[in-house]
Amino acid sequence: MLSFQEKEAIIAKFPELTRKEVSMGRLNYHYEESLHEKKIVVRHLHENGNGFVYVGKLPQYEADKKGFINIRDFSSEELEEVLSESVRYLSTDPAGKPVNEAWVNREGTELHLKEENGYFNLYYGDNLEEGFDSAKEAHLYLKEDGFRLKSGGAM
């Protein structure tokens, strides 16, 4: 588990986040340029290493009902990745653009999920692999097959 100071150092790599002290020695980090109503990226970072990061409705995370995940046991790589994804998510238009995502598995195989004419099509290169009626159905399929949204996956 990363210490409080290590987590702070990783968060400091994101100059777009603003540090705010809250009760009981905890810290929040806000993303003031958020296009969403939500501005808090890191919530209640505590000296014991506990804290939460906002992931909203990102499909690769199981967030609580407010859209946060616990980062207590995250590695430095996991923390950097989730912070990047959170800022990217909050930088997208909440009105929604068509889905266009890159997903990758442990072997490095990359698939692209694209919303086309109301359907969610999964491509390997230029080849159509599968079609789905909803993004949720496609995300479930991808997760079950060991894929995760590629860092920088929104295209």
mmCIF file of C-alpha atoms in Angstrom:
data_model
loop_
_atom_site.group_PDB
_atom_site.id
_atom_site.type_symbol
_atom_site.label_atom_id
_atom_site.label_comp_id
_atom_site.label_asym_id
_atom_site.label_seq_id
_atom_site.Cartn_x
_atom_site.Cartn_y
_atom_site.Cartn_z
ATOM 1 C CA MET A 1 0.000 0.000 0.000
ATOM 2 C CA LEU A 2 1.224 3.468 -0.873
ATOM 3 C CA SER A 3 1.701 5.947 1.939
ATOM 4 C CA PHE A 4 -0.188 9.220 2.166
ATOM 5 C CA GLN A 5 2.930 11.079 0.997
ATOM 6 C CA GLU A 6 3.399 8.743 -1.978
ATOM 7 C CA LYS A 7 -0.224 9.238 -3.020
ATOM 8 C CA GLU A 8 0.151 12.999 -2.666
ATOM 9 C CA ALA A 9 3.269 12.899 -4.885
ATOM 10 C CA ILE A 10 1.376 10.974 -7.581
ATOM 11 C CA ILE A 11 -1.589 13.356 -7.411
ATOM 12 C CA ALA A 12 0.857 16.276 -7.698
ATOM 13 C CA LYS A 13 1.706 14.996 -11.208
ATOM 14 C CA PHE A 14 -1.721 16.347 -12.196
ATOM 15 C CA PRO A 15 -1.336 20.138 -12.056
ATOM 16 C CA GLU A 16 -4.942 20.558 -13.198
ATOM 17 C CA LEU A 17 -6.082 19.312 -9.758
ATOM 18 C CA THR A 18 -6.494 21.806 -6.930
ATOM 19 C CA ARG A 19 -5.783 20.704 -3.341
ATOM 20 C CA LYS A 20 -8.439 21.544 -0.725
ATOM 21 C CA GLU A 21 -8.195 20.712 2.965
ATOM 22 C CA VAL A 22 -11.334 19.254 4.541
ATOM 23 C CA SER A 23 -12.204 17.984 8.015
ATOM 24 C CA MET A 24 -10.100 15.604 10.129
ATOM 25 C CA GLY A 25 -6.876 16.221 8.210
ATOM 26 C CA ARG A 26 -8.276 14.867 4.964
ATOM 27 C CA LEU A 27 -7.725 16.328 1.518
ATOM 28 C CA ASN A 28 -9.874 16.697 -1.563
ATOM 29 C CA TYR A 29 -8.541 17.449 -5.036
ATOM 30 C CA HIS A 30 -10.820 19.319 -7.421
ATOM 31 C CA TYR A 31 -10.785 19.558 -11.195
ATOM 32 C CA GLU A 32 -12.166 23.034 -11.751
ATOM 33 C CA GLU A 33 -12.298 22.637 -15.549
ATOM 34 C CA SER A 34 -14.735 19.707 -15.288
ATOM 35 C CA LEU A 35 -17.492 19.706 -17.892
ATOM 36 C CA HIS A 36 -19.650 17.758 -15.443
ATOM 37 C CA GLU A 37 -21.411 18.989 -12.339
ATOM 38 C CA LYS A 38 -18.917 16.895 -10.339
ATOM 39 C CA LYS A 39 -15.565 18.606 -9.694
ATOM 40 C CA ILE A 40 -13.995 16.396 -6.997
ATOM 41 C CA VAL A 41 -11.505 13.873 -8.399
ATOM 42 C CA VAL A 42 -9.931 12.747 -5.096
ATOM 43 C CA ARG A 43 -12.132 12.730 -2.012
ATOM 44 C CA HIS A 44 -11.113 12.364 1.632
ATOM 45 C CA LEU A 45 -7.470 11.384 1.133
ATOM 46 C CA HIS A 46 -6.429 10.564 4.686
ATOM 47 C CA GLU A 47 -3.036 10.240 6.373
ATOM 48 C CA ASN A 48 -3.703 6.503 6.785
ATOM 49 C CA GLY A 49 -3.612 6.161 2.974
ATOM 50 C CA ASN A 50 -7.344 5.759 2.498
ATOM 51 C CA GLY A 51 -9.187 7.840 -0.061
ATOM 52 C CA PHE A 52 -11.540 7.769 -3.018
ATOM 53 C CA VAL A 53 -11.312 8.707 -6.702
ATOM 54 C CA TYR A 54 -14.289 9.691 -8.829
ATOM 55 C CA VAL A 55 -14.789 7.403 -11.836
ATOM 56 C CA GLY A 56 -18.418 8.241 -12.540
ATOM 57 C CA LYS A 57 -19.831 5.643 -14.900
ATOM 58 C CA LEU A 58 -16.556 4.392 -16.353
ATOM 59 C CA PRO A 59 -17.308 0.773 -17.232
ATOM 60 C CA GLN A 60 -14.023 -0.732 -16.035
ATOM 61 C CA TYR A 61 -14.652 0.234 -12.390
ATOM 62 C CA GLU A 62 -17.228 -0.826 -9.832
ATOM 63 C CA ALA A 63 -18.004 2.514 -8.239
ATOM 64 C CA ASP A 64 -20.272 3.267 -5.299
ATOM 65 C CA LYS A 65 -23.584 5.022 -5.948
ATOM 66 C CA LYS A 66 -21.818 8.398 -5.958
ATOM 67 C CA GLY A 67 -19.299 7.272 -8.575
ATOM 68 C CA PHE A 68 -16.244 6.826 -6.323
ATOM 69 C CA ILE A 69 -13.851 3.914 -5.839
ATOM 70 C CA ASN A 70 -11.571 3.266 -2.862
ATOM 71 C CA ILE A 71 -7.850 3.692 -3.621
ATOM 72 C CA ARG A 72 -6.417 2.431 -0.325
ATOM 73 C CA ASP A 73 -4.596 -0.561 -1.844
ATOM 74 C CA PHE A 74 -3.792 0.880 -5.276
ATOM 75 C CA SER A 75 -0.276 0.643 -6.706
ATOM 76 C CA SER A 76 1.355 3.789 -8.079
ATOM 77 C CA GLU A 77 0.533 2.659 -11.631
ATOM 78 C CA GLU A 78 -3.115 1.980 -10.759
ATOM 79 C CA LEU A 79 -3.462 5.340 -9.037
ATOM 80 C CA GLU A 80 -1.940 7.252 -11.954
ATOM 81 C CA GLU A 81 -4.180 5.393 -14.390
ATOM 82 C CA VAL A 82 -7.398 6.018 -12.460
ATOM 83 C CA LEU A 83 -6.531 9.703 -11.979
ATOM 84 C CA SER A 84 -5.895 10.068 -15.727
ATOM 85 C CA GLU A 85 -9.151 8.324 -16.551
ATOM 86 C CA SER A 86 -11.081 10.438 -14.042
ATOM 87 C CA VAL A 87 -9.759 13.713 -15.454
ATOM 88 C CA ARG A 88 -10.400 12.502 -19.015
ATOM 89 C CA TYR A 89 -13.943 11.448 -18.045
ATOM 90 C CA LEU A 90 -14.656 14.826 -16.436
ATOM 91 C CA SER A 91 -13.236 16.533 -19.539
ATOM 92 C CA THR A 92 -15.798 14.931 -21.850
ATOM 93 C CA ASP A 93 -19.130 16.428 -22.721
ATOM 94 C CA PRO A 94 -21.718 14.883 -20.364
ATOM 95 C CA ALA A 95 -24.355 15.323 -23.067
ATOM 96 C CA GLY A 96 -22.594 12.430 -24.664
ATOM 97 C CA LYS A 97 -20.723 11.909 -27.843
ATOM 98 C CA PRO A 98 -20.990 8.624 -29.704
ATOM 99 C CA VAL A 99 -19.020 5.821 -28.058
ATOM 100 C CA ASN A 100 -15.600 5.272 -29.631
ATOM 101 C CA GLU A 101 -13.322 3.348 -27.243
ATOM 102 C CA ALA A 102 -10.191 1.214 -27.412
ATOM 103 C CA TRP A 103 -10.069 -1.891 -25.186
ATOM 104 C CA VAL A 104 -7.055 -4.133 -24.572
ATOM 105 C CA ASN A 105 -6.428 -7.481 -22.866
ATOM 106 C CA ARG A 106 -3.321 -8.822 -21.080
ATOM 107 C CA GLU A 107 -1.947 -10.227 -24.334
ATOM 108 C CA GLY A 108 -2.116 -6.774 -25.917
ATOM 109 C CA THR A 109 -4.991 -7.552 -28.280
ATOM 110 C CA GLU A 110 -6.832 -4.324 -29.000
ATOM 111 C CA LEU A 111 -10.514 -4.080 -29.886
ATOM 112 C CA HIS A 112 -12.443 -0.934 -30.755
ATOM 113 C CA LEU A 113 -16.007 -0.312 -29.650
ATOM 114 C CA LYS A 114 -17.863 2.160 -31.871
ATOM 115 C CA GLU A 115 -21.415 3.437 -31.717
ATOM 116 C CA GLU A 116 -22.872 3.339 -35.201
ATOM 117 C CA ASN A 117 -26.512 3.923 -36.139
ATOM 118 C CA GLY A 118 -27.737 3.131 -32.632
ATOM 119 C CA TYR A 119 -25.705 -0.087 -32.328
ATOM 120 C CA PHE A 120 -22.443 -0.749 -30.525
ATOM 121 C CA ASN A 121 -20.040 -2.562 -32.811
ATOM 122 C CA LEU A 122 -16.818 -4.241 -31.724
ATOM 123 C CA TYR A 123 -13.957 -4.237 -34.228
ATOM 124 C CA TYR A 124 -10.633 -6.034 -34.456
ATOM 125 C CA GLY A 125 -8.805 -3.813 -36.918
ATOM 126 C CA ASP A 126 -11.277 -3.263 -39.747
ATOM 127 C CA ASN A 127 -13.141 -6.511 -39.070
ATOM 128 C CA LEU A 128 -16.492 -6.452 -37.289
ATOM 129 C CA GLU A 129 -16.294 -8.981 -34.447
ATOM 130 C CA GLU A 130 -19.604 -8.511 -32.623
ATOM 131 C CA GLY A 131 -22.574 -6.150 -32.413
ATOM 132 C CA PHE A 132 -24.538 -5.122 -29.316
ATOM 133 C CA ASP A 133 -27.739 -3.247 -28.591
ATOM 134 C CA SER A 134 -26.204 -1.215 -25.759
ATOM 135 C CA ALA A 135 -22.828 0.031 -24.559
ATOM 136 C CA LYS A 136 -23.490 -1.656 -21.215
ATOM 137 C CA GLU A 137 -23.925 -5.034 -22.914
ATOM 138 C CA ALA A 138 -20.706 -4.511 -24.911
ATOM 139 C CA HIS A 139 -18.765 -3.433 -21.812
ATOM 140 C CA LEU A 140 -19.950 -6.511 -19.910
ATOM 141 C CA TYR A 141 -18.868 -8.756 -22.790
ATOM 142 C CA LEU A 142 -15.438 -7.108 -22.951
ATOM 143 C CA LYS A 143 -14.874 -7.328 -19.180
ATOM 144 C CA GLU A 144 -15.894 -10.982 -19.096
ATOM 145 C CA ASP A 145 -13.342 -11.676 -21.843
ATOM 146 C CA GLY A 146 -10.548 -9.995 -19.855
ATOM 147 C CA PHE A 147 -10.473 -6.646 -21.633
ATOM 148 C CA ARG A 148 -10.130 -3.250 -19.987
ATOM 149 C CA LEU A 149 -10.517 0.244 -21.352
ATOM 150 C CA LYS A 150 -7.155 1.261 -22.713
ATOM 151 C CA SER A 151 -5.557 4.239 -20.979
ATOM 152 C CA GLY A 152 -6.469 7.091 -23.263
ATOM 153 C CA GLY A 153 -9.132 4.726 -24.632
ATOM 154 C CA ALA A 154 -11.694 7.290 -25.691
ATOM 155 C CA MET A 155 -10.995 8.057 -29.313
#
